[in-house]
Amino acid sequence: MKQLFFIMVFTFFTAISFGQFVIPAEAVQQLGNDKSFSRYAYEMMRYVRARQDAIANNPSQKKYYEKQEKFLARQLWYLEGRQDEQGNIPNYTSKNYDAINNYSRPDNVESAYGAWFLIGPTNNIASTVNAARGQGRVDRFAFHPSDPDIIYAGTPCGGLWRSVNGGTTWSSVNSFIPNLSVSGIVVSWADPNDLYVLTGDGDSNAGDNYFVQGFDYIRPSIGVLKSTDGGATWNRTGDLGIAGFYTGYKLIQSPTNASLLIAATSEGLYRTTNGGASWALVSPNTDRYFDVEWKPASSLRVYAATNENFYISIDAGGDFTNQDNNFDFPIGTATRIAIAVTPANPAYVYVFAGHSSGGNDYNRGIYKSTNSGDAFTRGCISNTIVSTAAYMHNIAVSPVNANVIITGSVALFKGTNGGTTCPTQINQGGDASLTNFAHADVHDIAFNPLNGDVYIGTDGGVSKSTDDGITFTTCYNMSNTQFYHFDVSELDNDIILAGAQDNGTQLRSGPSSTFSHFTSGDGYETQFSHNTAGPAYFSVNKGLYKSNATFTNYDPMTGIPDDWYKTIAVSYFNNNIAYASSGEIYKTTNGGTSWTNMGGSGRWAMITCPSNSSRVYASGGDGWNDGGAQANKKMQRSDDNGATWIDLQENPGFPETITKITGIAVDPANSSRVWATMGGFTDGAKVYYSTTAGSTWTNISGSIPNVPVNCVAVDDNQDAYIGTDIGVFFKTLSMSDWQPYYNLMPRIPVTELHIRGTNIYASTFGRGIWKSETHTNCQAVLTLSSNMFGYRFYEALNINSSSTLTGGDGTQIFYKAQDGVTLTENFRANASTGESFRAWIANCNSGGIPTAAGMNKANLKATSNTLEFVMPFDGKASLAIVDEKGSIKNVIAENEIYRKGNVTINKTNLREWKGQVILAIDGEICGIIKL
């Protein structure tokens, strides 16, 4: 039997998508250095609502601020559950990265592992009550150099996708690459198996001028990833050398030198001349560069733009010089510039400059150069073609007609005279049955240079036109939907209703991966009537609605305040009784005809009890414009159907400081057994359990990584599952700790869980809805033979494997066996390609993934006669003394077995040895001290 014990740290960032909330300079100045979530939420929500009141008689500006409020609400919903211990807004992606790399589970777990597979949606159709369609946001495109049917698409949090049939269907290139946020794609013209991806979604982050300084939080970049095998495996290229947070916008390749690429980022332009092995800053500053384009067929000339400055390089991107004086009318205070070039006439350059401030949207101009950027003439200056420019702003030129341009912002506009006069709108977003339907909010427009087909990336997905924008076809066949919440019918588990960002409420009405577009807007909470296939309550934006039994109609609920993202709970004993809350809790006893304010606080989470008709649990805090005082953050229980509420958050065992209580679950057979989950980054404060209906609490967080916990579900055996920003974890009441339960699930936040029989369902924020069997016991023999990729944890009495590990960076495979791990001659795990593998022996129920990483050097100490350290788990350790050159002078212990806990080794006259003591536990150095 072979023994392989090695592990490589991999890089991981989650990805979350929002529209862009634009914050004026005066608001930034007022907040100053205050990084607290409550202050930010208070000031920003008050600001945007005050602006709405001040311009109530100006419909255009009022509409602008209504949209700004929606963008803000998205941010606040996500950030509220991702505060640090002090209530500040941290770089949560960096914290998730640290947590996954330092995840030490010395004592967790039972066995099995789950095997998640996608439920959908893989496509989206219009419904009987909504003629529009929308699946999920797509930001970038790239094309195969010789095959017009092979298209690549990048999403803000769902990774890289490929179509081999011109966009008709799509498949994920790799769901486990270290960063699922794609802001730039290059398919090498020299070898189409060489793929480059720039990570970090710039479209959702406009930086310090638009968001409070230091609060940047959305999808940071980890640089450029590269694949040399068509996307099967990925590795990070050289470091760009940017310290801290940054995002990406565009990645281009020289048309004459395949090893030369330029990346446009929020911290400047970076160039590689060796295929990514190293990168260097080439812009004259570290401003935010929104676009960069190579002059077609040129080996030397490159164009680039910040928000209001235009640059040209004449030495293949070696350096760039400002060319603002080349414009006949100054661009001025634009917030984003887009550039377009075309092989139809390489000397043509278009610059589209947009401005958006204080609701006064207007277009700085479409400029055109016919001499490679040396002089520009302004044409169109119409306000109608520009919206919130910092979030979405595009221009593209036909590859066969240099005067045909298409611009994109909220809608699509086309011109045929090179921008001399303004383009006219060519799409509508309301009726998907019409030939000019394309979803609103355009993030990329790209002509395929091989056949002229134009691809549009929007908040709804991919649209394609084969006739320069006269007609469009939706190409939504990718599972990239960002779900807030969902529900599964108890009567028919094939029926699912889910709330999606940008794409409303999605309905699965049978055993299909195609969902229908039931409503538009930002869908949020959904709740079926119990033991029925309908009707269902659902919340969208500020409203609450109820469908009919067949989902052919729905009605708005009146008598309940309009405010963002309502939670919903329906009585298990009477479907006419339901509760809803976006602050105080409202109750209906007549199926939604009327609602009564019951007090309480249920904005965060709310649940009724299957075994107790009178009991309701709820959690909530101040509204976003009310200050967010700690004293008003509540965990409550009602024993009389909401008539009165009992505070539980100050009872023994509950945390004194609360950021957000994200989820509540109860034992289906005993309403006194209740679980509560916590968002935020307070280490060790993740899950709390009570057997006394919340009168007392026990912290059962164990070794859950320090990431937000978003939801919890409990089955009839009191087995608990939690959804976190990095996947699902599992724990029985008898287990001492949590085990990972996210095999084959993409690295994406899990937003809600539901258990139906022996299956568990999970919604994700970027990759749709998934399903797995529930937990099973440790089996006798587990034989593994197929190729493996992604993140997988296997446990059995005996494991036999002939698998080959694939996937590169982002693949981590773990085998844990009680009796033995047998790796046959065909087994392959290759560290040089980026995969990570580990196998070890441990009893079932005695350990999860032991690692000494992050253990603070195991508290290694030395006295004159003893060495002391802490074993994080039962295992092997080695101790050696080395000199200043690293040569071993004395071996104190070599692969000795020690029990978990404090270890003391007596060694006479230890201090007489000169040098350092090195402690290695399970093959990892975790302690170094000088004697």
PDB file of N, CA and C in Angstrom, residues 314-352:
ATOM      1  N   ILE A 314       2.419  53.146 -27.828  1.00  0.00           N
ATOM      2  CA  ILE A 314       2.943  52.859 -29.165  1.00  0.00           C
ATOM      3  C   ILE A 314       4.107  51.878 -29.104  1.00  0.00           C
ATOM      4  N   ASP A 315       4.272  51.233 -27.929  1.00  0.00           N
ATOM      5  CA  ASP A 315       5.354  50.250 -27.782  1.00  0.00           C
ATOM      6  C   ASP A 315       4.823  48.945 -27.175  1.00  0.00           C
ATOM      7  N   ALA A 316       3.692  48.487 -27.689  1.00  0.00           N
ATOM      8  CA  ALA A 316       3.095  47.207 -27.275  1.00  0.00           C
ATOM      9  C   ALA A 316       2.727  47.191 -25.794  1.00  0.00           C
ATOM     10  N   GLY A 317       2.336  48.332 -25.277  1.00  0.00           N
ATOM     11  CA  GLY A 317       1.919  48.396 -23.885  1.00  0.00           C
ATOM     12  C   GLY A 317       3.040  48.580 -22.904  1.00  0.00           C
ATOM     13  N   GLY A 318       4.235  48.875 -23.390  1.00  0.00           N
ATOM     14  CA  GLY A 318       5.354  49.095 -22.474  1.00  0.00           C
ATOM     15  C   GLY A 318       5.124  50.293 -21.582  1.00  0.00           C
ATOM     16  N   ASP A 319       4.534  51.345 -22.148  1.00  0.00           N
ATOM     17  CA  ASP A 319       4.097  52.490 -21.358  1.00  0.00           C
ATOM     18  C   ASP A 319       2.962  53.174 -22.112  1.00  0.00           C
ATOM     19  N   PHE A 320       2.194  53.976 -21.353  1.00  0.00           N
ATOM     20  CA  PHE A 320       1.025  54.644 -21.903  1.00  0.00           C
ATOM     21  C   PHE A 320       1.130  56.145 -21.619  1.00  0.00           C
ATOM     22  N   THR A 321       0.662  56.953 -22.568  1.00  0.00           N
ATOM     23  CA  THR A 321       0.647  58.399 -22.378  1.00  0.00           C
ATOM     24  C   THR A 321      -0.772  58.926 -22.549  1.00  0.00           C
ATOM     25  N   ASN A 322      -1.092  59.958 -21.778  1.00  0.00           N
ATOM     26  CA  ASN A 322      -2.410  60.567 -21.824  1.00  0.00           C
ATOM     27  C   ASN A 322      -2.612  61.290 -23.147  1.00  0.00           C
ATOM     28  N   GLN A 323      -3.788  61.048 -23.758  1.00  0.00           N
ATOM     29  CA  GLN A 323      -4.102  61.658 -25.047  1.00  0.00           C
ATOM     30  C   GLN A 323      -5.422  62.414 -24.990  1.00  0.00           C
ATOM     31  N   ASP A 324      -5.765  62.993 -23.838  1.00  0.00           N
ATOM     32  CA  ASP A 324      -7.020  63.727 -23.708  1.00  0.00           C
ATOM     33  C   ASP A 324      -7.096  64.914 -24.674  1.00  0.00           C
ATOM     34  N   ASN A 325      -5.961  65.474 -25.041  1.00  0.00           N
ATOM     35  CA  ASN A 325      -5.966  66.616 -25.952  1.00  0.00           C
ATOM     36  C   ASN A 325      -6.326  66.237 -27.377  1.00  0.00           C
ATOM     37  N   ASN A 326      -6.447  64.936 -27.649  1.00  0.00           N
ATOM     38  CA  ASN A 326      -6.814  64.496 -28.993  1.00  0.00           C
ATOM     39  C   ASN A 326      -8.309  64.623 -29.264  1.00  0.00           C
ATOM     40  N   PHE A 327      -9.095  65.029 -28.256  1.00  0.00           N
ATOM     41  CA  PHE A 327     -10.548  65.092 -28.387  1.00  0.00           C
ATOM     42  C   PHE A 327     -10.984  66.527 -28.698  1.00  0.00           C
ATOM     43  N   ASP A 328     -11.879  66.670 -29.678  1.00  0.00           N
ATOM     44  CA  ASP A 328     -12.317  68.005 -30.055  1.00  0.00           C
ATOM     45  C   ASP A 328     -13.203  68.650 -28.989  1.00  0.00           C
ATOM     46  N   PHE A 329     -13.814  67.821 -28.156  1.00  0.00           N
ATOM     47  CA  PHE A 329     -14.614  68.319 -27.038  1.00  0.00           C
ATOM     48  C   PHE A 329     -14.194  67.529 -25.811  1.00  0.00           C
ATOM     49  N   PRO A 330     -13.768  68.206 -24.734  1.00  0.00           N
ATOM     50  CA  PRO A 330     -13.227  67.469 -23.578  1.00  0.00           C
ATOM     51  C   PRO A 330     -14.217  66.461 -23.009  1.00  0.00           C
ATOM     52  N   ILE A 331     -13.701  65.300 -22.656  1.00  0.00           N
ATOM     53  CA  ILE A 331     -14.552  64.286 -22.038  1.00  0.00           C
ATOM     54  C   ILE A 331     -15.067  64.772 -20.695  1.00  0.00           C
ATOM     55  N   GLY A 332     -14.229  65.378 -19.891  1.00  0.00           N
ATOM     56  CA  GLY A 332     -14.672  65.950 -18.620  1.00  0.00           C
ATOM     57  C   GLY A 332     -14.946  64.905 -17.561  1.00  0.00           C
ATOM     58  N   THR A 333     -15.980  65.156 -16.759  1.00  0.00           N
ATOM     59  CA  THR A 333     -16.219  64.341 -15.562  1.00  0.00           C
ATOM     60  C   THR A 333     -17.075  63.118 -15.880  1.00  0.00           C
ATOM     61  N   ALA A 334     -16.565  62.258 -16.693  1.00  0.00           N
ATOM     62  CA  ALA A 334     -17.259  60.995 -16.971  1.00  0.00           C
ATOM     63  C   ALA A 334     -16.994  60.012 -15.840  1.00  0.00           C
ATOM     64  N   THR A 335     -17.858  59.026 -15.698  1.00  0.00           N
ATOM     65  CA  THR A 335     -17.657  57.997 -14.688  1.00  0.00           C
ATOM     66  C   THR A 335     -17.221  56.660 -15.286  1.00  0.00           C
ATOM     67  N   ARG A 336     -17.288  56.524 -16.603  1.00  0.00           N
ATOM     68  CA  ARG A 336     -16.768  55.309 -17.234  1.00  0.00           C
ATOM     69  C   ARG A 336     -16.601  55.557 -18.728  1.00  0.00           C
ATOM     70  N   ILE A 337     -15.525  55.032 -19.281  1.00  0.00           N
ATOM     71  CA  ILE A 337     -15.250  55.117 -20.710  1.00  0.00           C
ATOM     72  C   ILE A 337     -15.135  53.707 -21.269  1.00  0.00           C
ATOM     73  N   ALA A 338     -15.768  53.485 -22.416  1.00  0.00           N
ATOM     74  CA  ALA A 338     -15.647  52.227 -23.149  1.00  0.00           C
ATOM     75  C   ALA A 338     -15.009  52.510 -24.506  1.00  0.00           C
ATOM     76  N   ILE A 339     -14.200  51.562 -24.971  1.00  0.00           N
ATOM     77  CA  ILE A 339     -13.459  51.713 -26.226  1.00  0.00           C
ATOM     78  C   ILE A 339     -13.878  50.584 -27.171  1.00  0.00           C
ATOM     79  N   ALA A 340     -13.922  50.877 -28.482  1.00  0.00           N
ATOM     80  CA  ALA A 340     -14.216  49.834 -29.466  1.00  0.00           C
ATOM     81  C   ALA A 340     -13.341  50.029 -30.689  1.00  0.00           C
ATOM     82  N   VAL A 341     -12.848  48.905 -31.218  1.00  0.00           N
ATOM     83  CA  VAL A 341     -12.064  48.887 -32.451  1.00  0.00           C
ATOM     84  C   VAL A 341     -12.632  47.801 -33.356  1.00  0.00           C
ATOM     85  N   THR A 342     -12.202  47.792 -34.616  1.00  0.00           N
ATOM     86  CA  THR A 342     -12.751  46.820 -35.555  1.00  0.00           C
ATOM     87  C   THR A 342     -11.738  46.444 -36.619  1.00  0.00           C
ATOM     88  N   PRO A 343     -11.668  45.166 -36.999  1.00  0.00           N
ATOM     89  CA  PRO A 343     -10.799  44.770 -38.111  1.00  0.00           C
ATOM     90  C   PRO A 343     -11.314  45.270 -39.458  1.00  0.00           C
ATOM     91  N   ALA A 344     -12.565  45.731 -39.509  1.00  0.00           N
ATOM     92  CA  ALA A 344     -13.086  46.273 -40.762  1.00  0.00           C
ATOM     93  C   ALA A 344     -12.319  47.515 -41.188  1.00  0.00           C
ATOM     94  N   ASN A 345     -11.793  48.256 -40.216  1.00  0.00           N
ATOM     95  CA  ASN A 345     -10.928  49.400 -40.474  1.00  0.00           C
ATOM     96  C   ASN A 345     -10.091  49.631 -39.236  1.00  0.00           C
ATOM     97  N   PRO A 346      -8.880  49.080 -39.187  1.00  0.00           N
ATOM     98  CA  PRO A 346      -8.066  49.151 -37.968  1.00  0.00           C
ATOM     99  C   PRO A 346      -7.768  50.564 -37.499  1.00  0.00           C
ATOM    100  N   ALA A 347      -7.913  51.564 -38.353  1.00  0.00           N
ATOM    101  CA  ALA A 347      -7.627  52.937 -37.948  1.00  0.00           C
ATOM    102  C   ALA A 347      -8.782  53.575 -37.185  1.00  0.00           C
ATOM    103  N   TYR A 348      -9.944  52.926 -37.186  1.00  0.00           N
ATOM    104  CA  TYR A 348     -11.101  53.471 -36.481  1.00  0.00           C
ATOM    105  C   TYR A 348     -11.001  53.132 -34.985  1.00  0.00           C
ATOM    106  N   VAL A 349     -11.295  54.132 -34.165  1.00  0.00           N
ATOM    107  CA  VAL A 349     -11.383  53.942 -32.719  1.00  0.00           C
ATOM    108  C   VAL A 349     -12.608  54.706 -32.224  1.00  0.00           C
ATOM    109  N   TYR A 350     -13.451  54.025 -31.442  1.00  0.00           N
ATOM    110  CA  TYR A 350     -14.600  54.674 -30.825  1.00  0.00           C
ATOM    111  C   TYR A 350     -14.379  54.779 -29.314  1.00  0.00           C
ATOM    112  N   VAL A 351     -14.760  55.926 -28.762  1.00  0.00           N
ATOM    113  CA  VAL A 351     -14.724  56.150 -27.322  1.00  0.00           C
ATOM    114  C   VAL A 351     -16.115  56.600 -26.887  1.00  0.00           C
ATOM    115  N   PHE A 352     -16.688  55.865 -25.953  1.00  0.00           N
ATOM    116  CA  PHE A 352     -18.038  56.144 -25.444  1.00  0.00           C
ATOM    117  C   PHE A 352     -17.886  56.533 -23.986  1.00  0.00           C
TER     118      PHE A 352
END
